[in-house]
Short mmCIF file of C-alpha atoms in Angstrom, two decimals:
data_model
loop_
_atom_site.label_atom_id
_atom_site.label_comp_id
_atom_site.label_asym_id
_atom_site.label_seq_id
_atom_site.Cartn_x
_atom_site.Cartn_y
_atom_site.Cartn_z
CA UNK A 1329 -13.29 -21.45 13.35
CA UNK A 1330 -16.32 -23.30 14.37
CA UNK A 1331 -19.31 -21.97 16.26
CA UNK A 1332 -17.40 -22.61 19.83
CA UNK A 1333 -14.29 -20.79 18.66
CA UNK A 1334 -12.27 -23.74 18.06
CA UNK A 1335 -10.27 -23.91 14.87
CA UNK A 1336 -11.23 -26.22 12.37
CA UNK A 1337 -8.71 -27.93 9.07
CA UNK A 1338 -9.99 -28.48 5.75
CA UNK A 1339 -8.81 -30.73 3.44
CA UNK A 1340 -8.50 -30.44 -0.28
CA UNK A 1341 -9.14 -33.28 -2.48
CA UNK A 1342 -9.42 -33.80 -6.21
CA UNK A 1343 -13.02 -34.76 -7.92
CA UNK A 1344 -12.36 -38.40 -7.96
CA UNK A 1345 -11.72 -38.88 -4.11
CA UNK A 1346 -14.78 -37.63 -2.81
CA UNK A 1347 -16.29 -40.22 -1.23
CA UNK A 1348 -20.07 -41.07 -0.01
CA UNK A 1349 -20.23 -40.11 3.68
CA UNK A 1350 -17.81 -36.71 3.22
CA UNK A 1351 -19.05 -33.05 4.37
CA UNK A 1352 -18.27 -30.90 1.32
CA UNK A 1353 -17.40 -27.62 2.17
CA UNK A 1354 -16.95 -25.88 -0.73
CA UNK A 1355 -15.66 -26.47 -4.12
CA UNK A 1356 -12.45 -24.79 -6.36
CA UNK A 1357 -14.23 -23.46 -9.33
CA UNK A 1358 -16.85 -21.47 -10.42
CA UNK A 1359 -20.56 -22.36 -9.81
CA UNK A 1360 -20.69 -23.14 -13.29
CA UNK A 1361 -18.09 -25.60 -13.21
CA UNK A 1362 -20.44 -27.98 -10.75
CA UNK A 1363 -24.44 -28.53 -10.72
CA UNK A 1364 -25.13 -27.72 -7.31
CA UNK A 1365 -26.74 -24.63 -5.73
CA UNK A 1366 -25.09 -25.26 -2.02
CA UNK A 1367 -21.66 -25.64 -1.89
CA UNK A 1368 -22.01 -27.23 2.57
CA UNK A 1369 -23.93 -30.41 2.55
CA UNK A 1370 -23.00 -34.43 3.65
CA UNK A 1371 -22.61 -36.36 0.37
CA UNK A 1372 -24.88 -39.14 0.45
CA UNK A 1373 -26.38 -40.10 -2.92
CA UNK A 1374 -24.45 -42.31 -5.05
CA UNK A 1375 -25.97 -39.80 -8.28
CA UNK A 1376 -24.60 -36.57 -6.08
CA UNK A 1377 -21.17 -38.55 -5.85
CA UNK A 1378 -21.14 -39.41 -9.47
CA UNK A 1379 -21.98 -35.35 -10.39
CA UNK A 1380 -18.90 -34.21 -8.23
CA UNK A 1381 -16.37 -36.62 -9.69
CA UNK A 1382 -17.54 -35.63 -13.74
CA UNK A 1383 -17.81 -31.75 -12.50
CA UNK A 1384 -15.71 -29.60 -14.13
CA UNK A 1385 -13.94 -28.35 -10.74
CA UNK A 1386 -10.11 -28.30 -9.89
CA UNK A 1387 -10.69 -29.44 -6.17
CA UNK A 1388 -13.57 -29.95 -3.54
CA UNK A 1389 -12.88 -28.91 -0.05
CA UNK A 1390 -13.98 -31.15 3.10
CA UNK A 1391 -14.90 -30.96 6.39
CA UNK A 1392 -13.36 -33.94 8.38
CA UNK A 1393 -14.81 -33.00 11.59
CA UNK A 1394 -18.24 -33.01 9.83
CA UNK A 1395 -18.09 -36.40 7.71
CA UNK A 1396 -15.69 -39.55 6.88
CA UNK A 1397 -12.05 -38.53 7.50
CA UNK A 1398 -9.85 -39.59 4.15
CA UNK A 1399 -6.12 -39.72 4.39
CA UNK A 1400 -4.63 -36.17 5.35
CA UNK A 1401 -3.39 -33.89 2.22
CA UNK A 1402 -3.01 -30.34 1.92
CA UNK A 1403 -4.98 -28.38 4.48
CA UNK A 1404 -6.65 -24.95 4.22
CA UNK A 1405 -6.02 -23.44 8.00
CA UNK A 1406 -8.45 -21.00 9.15
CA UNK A 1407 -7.46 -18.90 12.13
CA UNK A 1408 -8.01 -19.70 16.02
CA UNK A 1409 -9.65 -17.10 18.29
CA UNK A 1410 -6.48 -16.36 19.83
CA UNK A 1411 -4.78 -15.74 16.53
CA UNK A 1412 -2.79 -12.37 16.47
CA UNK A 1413 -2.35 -9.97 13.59
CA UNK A 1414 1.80 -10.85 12.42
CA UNK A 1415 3.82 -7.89 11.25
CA UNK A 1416 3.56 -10.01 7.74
CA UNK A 1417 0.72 -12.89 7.06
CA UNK A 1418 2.41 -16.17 8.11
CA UNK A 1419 1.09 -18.85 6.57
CA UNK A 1420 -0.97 -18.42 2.93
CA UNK A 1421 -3.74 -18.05 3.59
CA UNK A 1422 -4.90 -21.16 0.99
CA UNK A 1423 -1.74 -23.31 0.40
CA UNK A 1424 -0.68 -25.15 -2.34
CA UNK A 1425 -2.06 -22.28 -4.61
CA UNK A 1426 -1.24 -21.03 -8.11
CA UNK A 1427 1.85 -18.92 -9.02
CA UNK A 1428 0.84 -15.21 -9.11
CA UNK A 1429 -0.38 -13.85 -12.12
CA UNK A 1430 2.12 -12.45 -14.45
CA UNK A 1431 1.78 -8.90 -15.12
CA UNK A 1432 2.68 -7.48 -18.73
CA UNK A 1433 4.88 -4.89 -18.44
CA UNK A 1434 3.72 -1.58 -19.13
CA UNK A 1435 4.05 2.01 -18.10
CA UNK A 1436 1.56 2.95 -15.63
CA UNK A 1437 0.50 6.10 -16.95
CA UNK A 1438 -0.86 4.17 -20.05
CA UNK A 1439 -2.26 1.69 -17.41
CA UNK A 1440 -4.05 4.34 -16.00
CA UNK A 1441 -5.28 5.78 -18.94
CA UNK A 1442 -6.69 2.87 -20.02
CA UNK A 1443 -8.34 2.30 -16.74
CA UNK A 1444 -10.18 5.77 -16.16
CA UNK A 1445 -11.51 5.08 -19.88
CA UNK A 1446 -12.77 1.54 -18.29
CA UNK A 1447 -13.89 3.26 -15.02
CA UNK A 1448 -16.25 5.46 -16.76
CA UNK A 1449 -17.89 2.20 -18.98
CA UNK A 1450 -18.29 1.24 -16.09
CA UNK A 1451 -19.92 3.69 -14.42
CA UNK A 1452 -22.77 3.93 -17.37
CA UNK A 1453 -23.21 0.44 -17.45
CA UNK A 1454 -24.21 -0.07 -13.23
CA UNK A 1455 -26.24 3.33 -13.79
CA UNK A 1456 -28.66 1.46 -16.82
CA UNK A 1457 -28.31 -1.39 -14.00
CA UNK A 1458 -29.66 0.50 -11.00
CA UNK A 1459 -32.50 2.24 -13.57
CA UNK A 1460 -33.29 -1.34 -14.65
CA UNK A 1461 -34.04 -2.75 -11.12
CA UNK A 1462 -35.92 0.24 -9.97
CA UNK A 1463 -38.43 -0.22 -13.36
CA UNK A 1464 -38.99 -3.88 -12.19
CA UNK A 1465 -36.66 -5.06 -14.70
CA UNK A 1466 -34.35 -8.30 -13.77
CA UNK A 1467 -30.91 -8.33 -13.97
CA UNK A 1468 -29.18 -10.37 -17.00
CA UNK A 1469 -25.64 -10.78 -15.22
CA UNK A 1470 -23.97 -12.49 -17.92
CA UNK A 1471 -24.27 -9.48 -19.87
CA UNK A 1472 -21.78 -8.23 -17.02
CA UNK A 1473 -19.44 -11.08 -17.36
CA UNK A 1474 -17.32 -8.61 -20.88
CA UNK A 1475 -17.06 -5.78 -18.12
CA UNK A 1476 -15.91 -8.03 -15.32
CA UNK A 1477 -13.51 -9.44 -16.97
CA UNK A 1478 -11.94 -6.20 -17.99
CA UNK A 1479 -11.74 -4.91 -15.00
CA UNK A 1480 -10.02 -8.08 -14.32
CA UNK A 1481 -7.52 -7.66 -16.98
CA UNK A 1482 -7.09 -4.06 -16.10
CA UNK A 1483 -5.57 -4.82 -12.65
CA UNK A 1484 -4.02 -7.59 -13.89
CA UNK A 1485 -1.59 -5.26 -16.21
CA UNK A 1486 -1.55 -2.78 -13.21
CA UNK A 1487 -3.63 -3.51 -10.37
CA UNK A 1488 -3.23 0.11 -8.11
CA UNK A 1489 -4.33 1.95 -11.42
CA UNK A 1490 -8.00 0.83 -11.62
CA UNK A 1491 -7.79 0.72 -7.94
CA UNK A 1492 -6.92 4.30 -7.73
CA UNK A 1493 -9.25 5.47 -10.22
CA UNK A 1494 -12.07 3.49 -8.08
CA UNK A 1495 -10.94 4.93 -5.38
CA UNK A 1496 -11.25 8.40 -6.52
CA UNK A 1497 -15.18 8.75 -7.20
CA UNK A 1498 -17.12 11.72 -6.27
CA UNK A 1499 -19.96 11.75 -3.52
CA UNK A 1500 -22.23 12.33 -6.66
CA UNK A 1501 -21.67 8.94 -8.07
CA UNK A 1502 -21.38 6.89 -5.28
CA UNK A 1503 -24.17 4.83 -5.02
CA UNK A 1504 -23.00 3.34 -9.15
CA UNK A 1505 -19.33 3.59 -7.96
CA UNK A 1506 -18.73 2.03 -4.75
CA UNK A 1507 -20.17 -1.26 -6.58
CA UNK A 1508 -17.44 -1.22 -9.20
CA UNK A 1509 -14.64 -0.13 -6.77
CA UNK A 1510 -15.90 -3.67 -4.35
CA UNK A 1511 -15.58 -5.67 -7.97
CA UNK A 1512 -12.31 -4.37 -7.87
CA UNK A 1513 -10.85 -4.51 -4.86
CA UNK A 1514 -12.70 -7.96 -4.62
CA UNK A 1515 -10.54 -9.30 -7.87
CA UNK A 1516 -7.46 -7.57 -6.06
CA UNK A 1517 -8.11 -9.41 -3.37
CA UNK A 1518 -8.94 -12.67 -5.12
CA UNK A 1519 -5.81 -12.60 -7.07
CA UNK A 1520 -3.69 -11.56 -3.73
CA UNK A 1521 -5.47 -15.48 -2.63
CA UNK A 1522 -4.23 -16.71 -5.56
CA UNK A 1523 -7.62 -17.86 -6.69
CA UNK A 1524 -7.95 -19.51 -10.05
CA UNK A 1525 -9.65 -17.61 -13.16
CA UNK A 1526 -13.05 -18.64 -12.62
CA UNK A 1527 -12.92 -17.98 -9.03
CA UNK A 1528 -11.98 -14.43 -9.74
CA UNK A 1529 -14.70 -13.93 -12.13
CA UNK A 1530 -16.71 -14.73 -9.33
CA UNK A 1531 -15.12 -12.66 -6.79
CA UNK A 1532 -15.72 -9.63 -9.20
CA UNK A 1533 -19.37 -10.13 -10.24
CA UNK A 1534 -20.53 -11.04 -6.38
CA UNK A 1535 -18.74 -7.28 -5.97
CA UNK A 1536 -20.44 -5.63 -8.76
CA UNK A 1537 -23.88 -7.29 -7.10
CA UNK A 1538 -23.46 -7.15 -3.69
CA UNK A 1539 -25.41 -3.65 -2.80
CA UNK A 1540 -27.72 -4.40 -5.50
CA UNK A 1541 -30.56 -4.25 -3.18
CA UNK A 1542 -30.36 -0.60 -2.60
CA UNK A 1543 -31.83 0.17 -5.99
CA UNK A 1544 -34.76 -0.58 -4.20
CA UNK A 1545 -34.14 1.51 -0.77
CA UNK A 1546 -36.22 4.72 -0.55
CA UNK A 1547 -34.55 7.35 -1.79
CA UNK A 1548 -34.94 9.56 1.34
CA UNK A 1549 -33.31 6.78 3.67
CA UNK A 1550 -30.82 6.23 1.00
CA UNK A 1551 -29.36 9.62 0.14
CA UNK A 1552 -30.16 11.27 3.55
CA UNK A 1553 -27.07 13.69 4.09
CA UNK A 1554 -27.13 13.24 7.56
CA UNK A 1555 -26.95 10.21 10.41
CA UNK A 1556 -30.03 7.37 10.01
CA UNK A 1557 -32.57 7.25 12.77
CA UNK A 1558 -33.23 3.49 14.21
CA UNK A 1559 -36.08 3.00 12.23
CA UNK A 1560 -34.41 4.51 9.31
CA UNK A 1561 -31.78 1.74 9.50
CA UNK A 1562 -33.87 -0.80 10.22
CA UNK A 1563 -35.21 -0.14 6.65
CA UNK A 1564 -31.62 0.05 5.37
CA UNK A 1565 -30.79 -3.86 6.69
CA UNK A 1566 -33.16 -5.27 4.88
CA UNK A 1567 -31.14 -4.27 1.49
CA UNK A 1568 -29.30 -7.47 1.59
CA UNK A 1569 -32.40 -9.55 1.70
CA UNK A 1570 -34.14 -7.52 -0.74
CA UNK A 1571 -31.05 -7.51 -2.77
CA UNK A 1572 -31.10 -11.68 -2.91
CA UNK A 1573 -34.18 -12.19 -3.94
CA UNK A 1574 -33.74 -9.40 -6.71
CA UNK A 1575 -30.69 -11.70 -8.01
CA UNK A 1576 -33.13 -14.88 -7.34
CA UNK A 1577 -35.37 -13.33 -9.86
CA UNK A 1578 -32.38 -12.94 -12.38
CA UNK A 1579 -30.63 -14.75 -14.95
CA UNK A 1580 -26.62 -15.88 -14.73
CA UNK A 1581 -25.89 -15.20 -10.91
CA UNK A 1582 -24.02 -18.07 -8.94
CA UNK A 1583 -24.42 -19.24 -5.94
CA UNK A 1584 -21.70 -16.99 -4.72
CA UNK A 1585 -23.16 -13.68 -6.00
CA UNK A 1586 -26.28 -14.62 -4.27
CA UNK A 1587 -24.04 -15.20 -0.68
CA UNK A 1588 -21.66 -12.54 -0.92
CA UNK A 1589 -25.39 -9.86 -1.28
CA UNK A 1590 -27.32 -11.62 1.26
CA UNK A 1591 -24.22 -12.08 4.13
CA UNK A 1592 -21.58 -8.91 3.12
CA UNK A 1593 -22.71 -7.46 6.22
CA UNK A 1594 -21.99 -10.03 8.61
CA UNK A 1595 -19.40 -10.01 11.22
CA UNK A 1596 -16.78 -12.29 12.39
CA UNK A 1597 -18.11 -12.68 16.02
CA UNK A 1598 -21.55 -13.06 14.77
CA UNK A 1599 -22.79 -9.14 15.79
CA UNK A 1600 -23.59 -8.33 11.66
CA UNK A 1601 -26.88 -9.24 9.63
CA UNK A 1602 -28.79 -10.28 8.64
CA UNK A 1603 -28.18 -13.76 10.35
CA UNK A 1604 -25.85 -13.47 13.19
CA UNK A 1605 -23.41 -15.85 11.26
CA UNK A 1606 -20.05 -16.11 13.09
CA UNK A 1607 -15.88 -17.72 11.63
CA UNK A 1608 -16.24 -20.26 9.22
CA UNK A 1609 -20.59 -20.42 8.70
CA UNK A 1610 -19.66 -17.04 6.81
CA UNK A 1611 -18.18 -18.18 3.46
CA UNK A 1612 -14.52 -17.24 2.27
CA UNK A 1613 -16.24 -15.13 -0.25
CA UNK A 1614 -18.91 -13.52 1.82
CA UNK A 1615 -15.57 -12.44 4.43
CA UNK A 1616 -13.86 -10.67 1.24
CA UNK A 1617 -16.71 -8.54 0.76
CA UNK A 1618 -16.88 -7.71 4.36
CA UNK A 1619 -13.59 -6.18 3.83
CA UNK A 1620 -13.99 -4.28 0.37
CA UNK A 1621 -17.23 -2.82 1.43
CA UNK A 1622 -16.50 -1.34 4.41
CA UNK A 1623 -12.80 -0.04 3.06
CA UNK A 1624 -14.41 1.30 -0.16
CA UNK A 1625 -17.15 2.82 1.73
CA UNK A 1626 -15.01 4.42 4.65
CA UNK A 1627 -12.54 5.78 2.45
CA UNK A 1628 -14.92 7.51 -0.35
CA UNK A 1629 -16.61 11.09 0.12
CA UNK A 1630 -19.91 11.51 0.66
CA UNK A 1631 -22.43 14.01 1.24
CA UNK A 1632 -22.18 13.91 5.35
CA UNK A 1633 -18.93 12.99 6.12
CA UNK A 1634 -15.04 13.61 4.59
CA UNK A 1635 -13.25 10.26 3.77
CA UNK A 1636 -10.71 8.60 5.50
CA UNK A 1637 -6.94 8.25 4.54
CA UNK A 1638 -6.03 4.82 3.60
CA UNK A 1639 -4.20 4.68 6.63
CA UNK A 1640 -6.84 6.01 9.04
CA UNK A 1641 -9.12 3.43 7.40
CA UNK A 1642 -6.69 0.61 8.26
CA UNK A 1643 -5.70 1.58 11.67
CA UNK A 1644 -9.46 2.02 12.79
CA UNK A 1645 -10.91 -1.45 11.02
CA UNK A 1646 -8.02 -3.14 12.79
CA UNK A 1647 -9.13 -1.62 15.69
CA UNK A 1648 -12.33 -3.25 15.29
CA UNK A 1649 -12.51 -6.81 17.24
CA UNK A 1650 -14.47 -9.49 15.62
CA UNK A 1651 -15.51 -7.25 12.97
CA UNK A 1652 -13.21 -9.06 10.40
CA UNK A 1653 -11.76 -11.81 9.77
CA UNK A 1654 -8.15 -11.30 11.09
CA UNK A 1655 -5.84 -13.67 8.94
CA UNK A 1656 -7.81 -12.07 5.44
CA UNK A 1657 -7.20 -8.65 6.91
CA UNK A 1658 -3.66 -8.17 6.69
CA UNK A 1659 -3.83 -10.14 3.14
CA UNK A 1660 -6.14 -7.41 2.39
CA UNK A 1661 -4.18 -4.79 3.42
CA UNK A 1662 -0.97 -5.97 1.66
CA UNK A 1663 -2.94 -6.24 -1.26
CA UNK A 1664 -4.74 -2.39 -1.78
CA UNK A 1665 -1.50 -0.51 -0.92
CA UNK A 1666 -2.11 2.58 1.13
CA UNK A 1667 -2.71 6.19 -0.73
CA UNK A 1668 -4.07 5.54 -3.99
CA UNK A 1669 -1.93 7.12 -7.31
CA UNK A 1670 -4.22 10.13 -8.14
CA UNK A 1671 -5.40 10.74 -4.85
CA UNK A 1672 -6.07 14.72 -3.40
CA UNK A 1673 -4.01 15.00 0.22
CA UNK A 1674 -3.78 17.93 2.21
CA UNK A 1675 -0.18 18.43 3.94
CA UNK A 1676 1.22 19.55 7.78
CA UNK A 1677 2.83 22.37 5.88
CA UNK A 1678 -0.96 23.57 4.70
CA UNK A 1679 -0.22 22.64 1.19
CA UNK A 1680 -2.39 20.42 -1.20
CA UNK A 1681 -1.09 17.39 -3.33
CA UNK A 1682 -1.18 14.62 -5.85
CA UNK A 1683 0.29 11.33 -5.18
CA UNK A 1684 1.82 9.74 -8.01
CA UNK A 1685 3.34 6.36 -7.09
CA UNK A 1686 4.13 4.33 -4.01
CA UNK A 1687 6.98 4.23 -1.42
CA UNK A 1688 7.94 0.98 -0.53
CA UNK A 1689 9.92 1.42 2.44
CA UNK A 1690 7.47 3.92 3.63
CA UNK A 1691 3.67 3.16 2.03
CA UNK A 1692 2.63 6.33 4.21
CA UNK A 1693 4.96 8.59 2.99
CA UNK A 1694 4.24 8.38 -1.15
CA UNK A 1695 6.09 10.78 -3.61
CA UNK A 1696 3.69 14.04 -4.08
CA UNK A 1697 3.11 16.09 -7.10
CA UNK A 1698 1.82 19.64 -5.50
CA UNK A 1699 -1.25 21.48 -6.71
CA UNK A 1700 -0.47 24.92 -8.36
CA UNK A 1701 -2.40 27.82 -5.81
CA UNK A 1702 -1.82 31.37 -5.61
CA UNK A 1703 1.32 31.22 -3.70
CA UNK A 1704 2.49 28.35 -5.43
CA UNK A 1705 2.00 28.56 -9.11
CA UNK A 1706 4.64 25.70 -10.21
CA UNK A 1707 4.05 22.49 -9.91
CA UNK A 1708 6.89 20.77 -8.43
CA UNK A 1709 7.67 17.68 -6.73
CA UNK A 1710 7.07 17.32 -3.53
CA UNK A 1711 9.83 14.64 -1.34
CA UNK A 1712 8.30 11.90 0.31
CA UNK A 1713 10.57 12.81 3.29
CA UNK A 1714 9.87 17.11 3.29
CA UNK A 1715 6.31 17.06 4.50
CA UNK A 1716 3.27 14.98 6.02
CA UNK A 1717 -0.13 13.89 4.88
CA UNK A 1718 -2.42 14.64 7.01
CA UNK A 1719 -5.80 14.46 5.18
CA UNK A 1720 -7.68 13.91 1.81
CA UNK A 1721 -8.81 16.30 -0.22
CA UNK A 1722 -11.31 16.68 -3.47
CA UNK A 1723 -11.41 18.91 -6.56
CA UNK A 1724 -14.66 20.33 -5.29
CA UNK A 1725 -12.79 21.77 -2.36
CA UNK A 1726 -9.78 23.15 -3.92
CA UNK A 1727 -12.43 24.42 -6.71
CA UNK A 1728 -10.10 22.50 -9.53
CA UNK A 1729 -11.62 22.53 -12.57
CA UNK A 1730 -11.29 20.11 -15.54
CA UNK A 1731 -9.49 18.17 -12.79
CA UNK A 1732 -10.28 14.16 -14.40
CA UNK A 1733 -8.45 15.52 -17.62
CA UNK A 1734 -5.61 17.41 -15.41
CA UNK A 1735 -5.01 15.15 -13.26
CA UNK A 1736 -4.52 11.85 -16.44
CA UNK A 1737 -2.28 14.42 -18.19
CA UNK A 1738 -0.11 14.99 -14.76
CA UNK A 1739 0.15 11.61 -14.67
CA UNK A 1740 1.16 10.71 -17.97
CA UNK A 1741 3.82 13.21 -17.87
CA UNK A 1742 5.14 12.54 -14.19
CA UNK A 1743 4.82 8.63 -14.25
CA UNK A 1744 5.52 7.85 -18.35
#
């Protein structure tokens, strides 16, 4: 979609068609695959020309409306301003993409062992991060690159695993955590689009990045319990600008890392920051973020509000016109599942519970695990069809102790 709301066709061309005269919108590989540091530019320069047809990318994406028209071949459809969400996404969202990824098969308790072992890696590695930036230090991201591409491999083999173990952070660690779960759900997400490897890789580090600039937020703004005052988030908006020029200063961040910080918090209808950017002007990767930020951030506890369910979370972003983009919303939502395995819920009957795998026909209605309380000292299975989940819950307030080790071993046993 253009500025005026109009919807706009790309075409995608191999390296050796580009022609002098074409708008290049973007390019299918990593920004180490190609030598330029914009990826939306007129080609002009018989040397630029020459540098795109050696580059090491599968495919360059153009902009007919914006330069030379070539023949037509395969298109890349963003959505119209009248486009409604379908029960199912219609049309891929990129066409003529790779197969999916094939998943070895494995039981998903080891899956998930593997992956709370990764999670908390993970976890030490953004905290020396965050301590880094805040001594002045730069960032070295392709000393990231090893844990990226674990994480990659990790939902690869099971991808609601390290997505449920991200999901399940406390409020204590959120700051460190909510970066990781974004890489996630950002790979997720990536893979759900079918991008290639290297665009992936991307997807994950720009997640792992993105909130960067809050190292550098005052702490008092930053971990207020309570709701900001205007000039209190005034301060906050600047953390994507501060955050760029951070990654400016560092070594081994592509040009995408260095979008998805600066423009995660811009809006489809051009009502986000910190430039107003509306449809298409906000990149494909810079929209993904949009999505795994706000999801990650709505859904996790923190110290002045409870989380949402998965399923209030998607009812009430859909709910949110021009927020998103529309067509990558319901990809996203068919790609994070609903309640994440591992997850805390509270019942209608007053009971609490573990969910410990998915219901297809019903995604809000997951087979339960209950928690052992006074009046209910066994733990038994709970039917996906006996009660209701109405709410999250933590192990801080059912006061569960040992709970990480508890609730691996429940797992293992229930799920093996």
């Amino acid at each position: 979609m253009n500025g005026e709301g109009t919807a706009i066709a790309l075409q995608r061309i191999s390296p050796d068609e580009v022609e002098l005269g074409m708008f290049i919108q973007g390019f299918d590989g990593s920004w180490f695959d190609h030598p330029f540091w914009r990826t939306r530019f007129v080609l002009t320069k018989e040397r630029d020309l020459q540098r795109v047809r050696e580059s090491a990318v599968a495919a360059v994406f153009i902009d007919d409306e914006r330069g030379v028209a070539p023949n037509p071949r395969i298109e890349i459809s963003n959505p119209a301003a009248s486009w409604q969400p379908p029960a199912r996404p219609s049309a891929p969202y990129i066409q003529a993409r790779p197969a999916p990824v094939q998943r070895p098969a494995q039981s998903f308790a080891s899956s998930y062992s593997r992956a709370t072992k990764l999670f908390g890696r993970s976890k030490r590695v953004v905290s020396a991060m965050y301590s880094d930036v805040r001594l002045g230090k730069a960032i070295k991201a392709e000393k990231l690159l090893p844990m990226v591409d674990e994480i990659t491999s990790s939902i690869d083999q099971s991808p609601h695993a390290f997505l449920s173990i991200a999901q399940l952070k406390s409020r204590h660690e959120y700051h460190y955590m909510h970066s990781v779960a974004v890489c996630a759900l950002m790979i997720n997400l990536a893979r759900e689009l079918r991008f290639g490897d290297a665009a992936v890789r991307d997807a994950g580090m720009a997640g792992l990045l993105h909130d960067i600039g809050k190292a550098v937020m005052p702490a008092e703004v930053l971990d207020k319990p309570g709701e900001l005052t205007s000039d209190e988030f005034d301060i906050m908006k600047t953390h994507p600008v501060r955050g760029r020029e951070l990654l400016a200063r560092s070594s081994g961040v592509n040009h995408n890392a260095l979008d998805v910080c600066l423009h995660h918090h811009e809006r489809f209808d051009g009502s986000g920051y910190p430039d107003g950017l509306t449809g298409d002007r906000i990149t494909l990767f810079a929209r993904m973020a949009a999505l795994c930020d706000v999801y990650d951030a709505v859904t996790s506890e923190r110290c002045y509000k409870r989380p949402w369910t998965p399923v209030e979370a998607v009812q009430t972003m859909r709910g949110w016109s021009g927020h998103f983009d529309p067509e990558m919303f319901e990809l996203f939502v068919k790609s994070v599942g609903i309640y994440p395995v591992g997850a805390l819920v509270r019942l209608k009957s007053g009971r609490s519970a573990m969910v410990i795998g998915e219901n297809p026909d019903d995604p809000s209605r997951p087979p339960l695990l209950s928690v052992a309380d006074a009046q209910h000292p066994e733990v038994q299975r709970i039917d996906p069809g006996s009660d209701e989940i109405v709410g999250m819950e933590s192990e801080e307030t059912l006061e569960l102790e040992s709970w990480e080790t508890k609730r691996t071993s429940l797992i293992k046993r229930f799920r093996s």
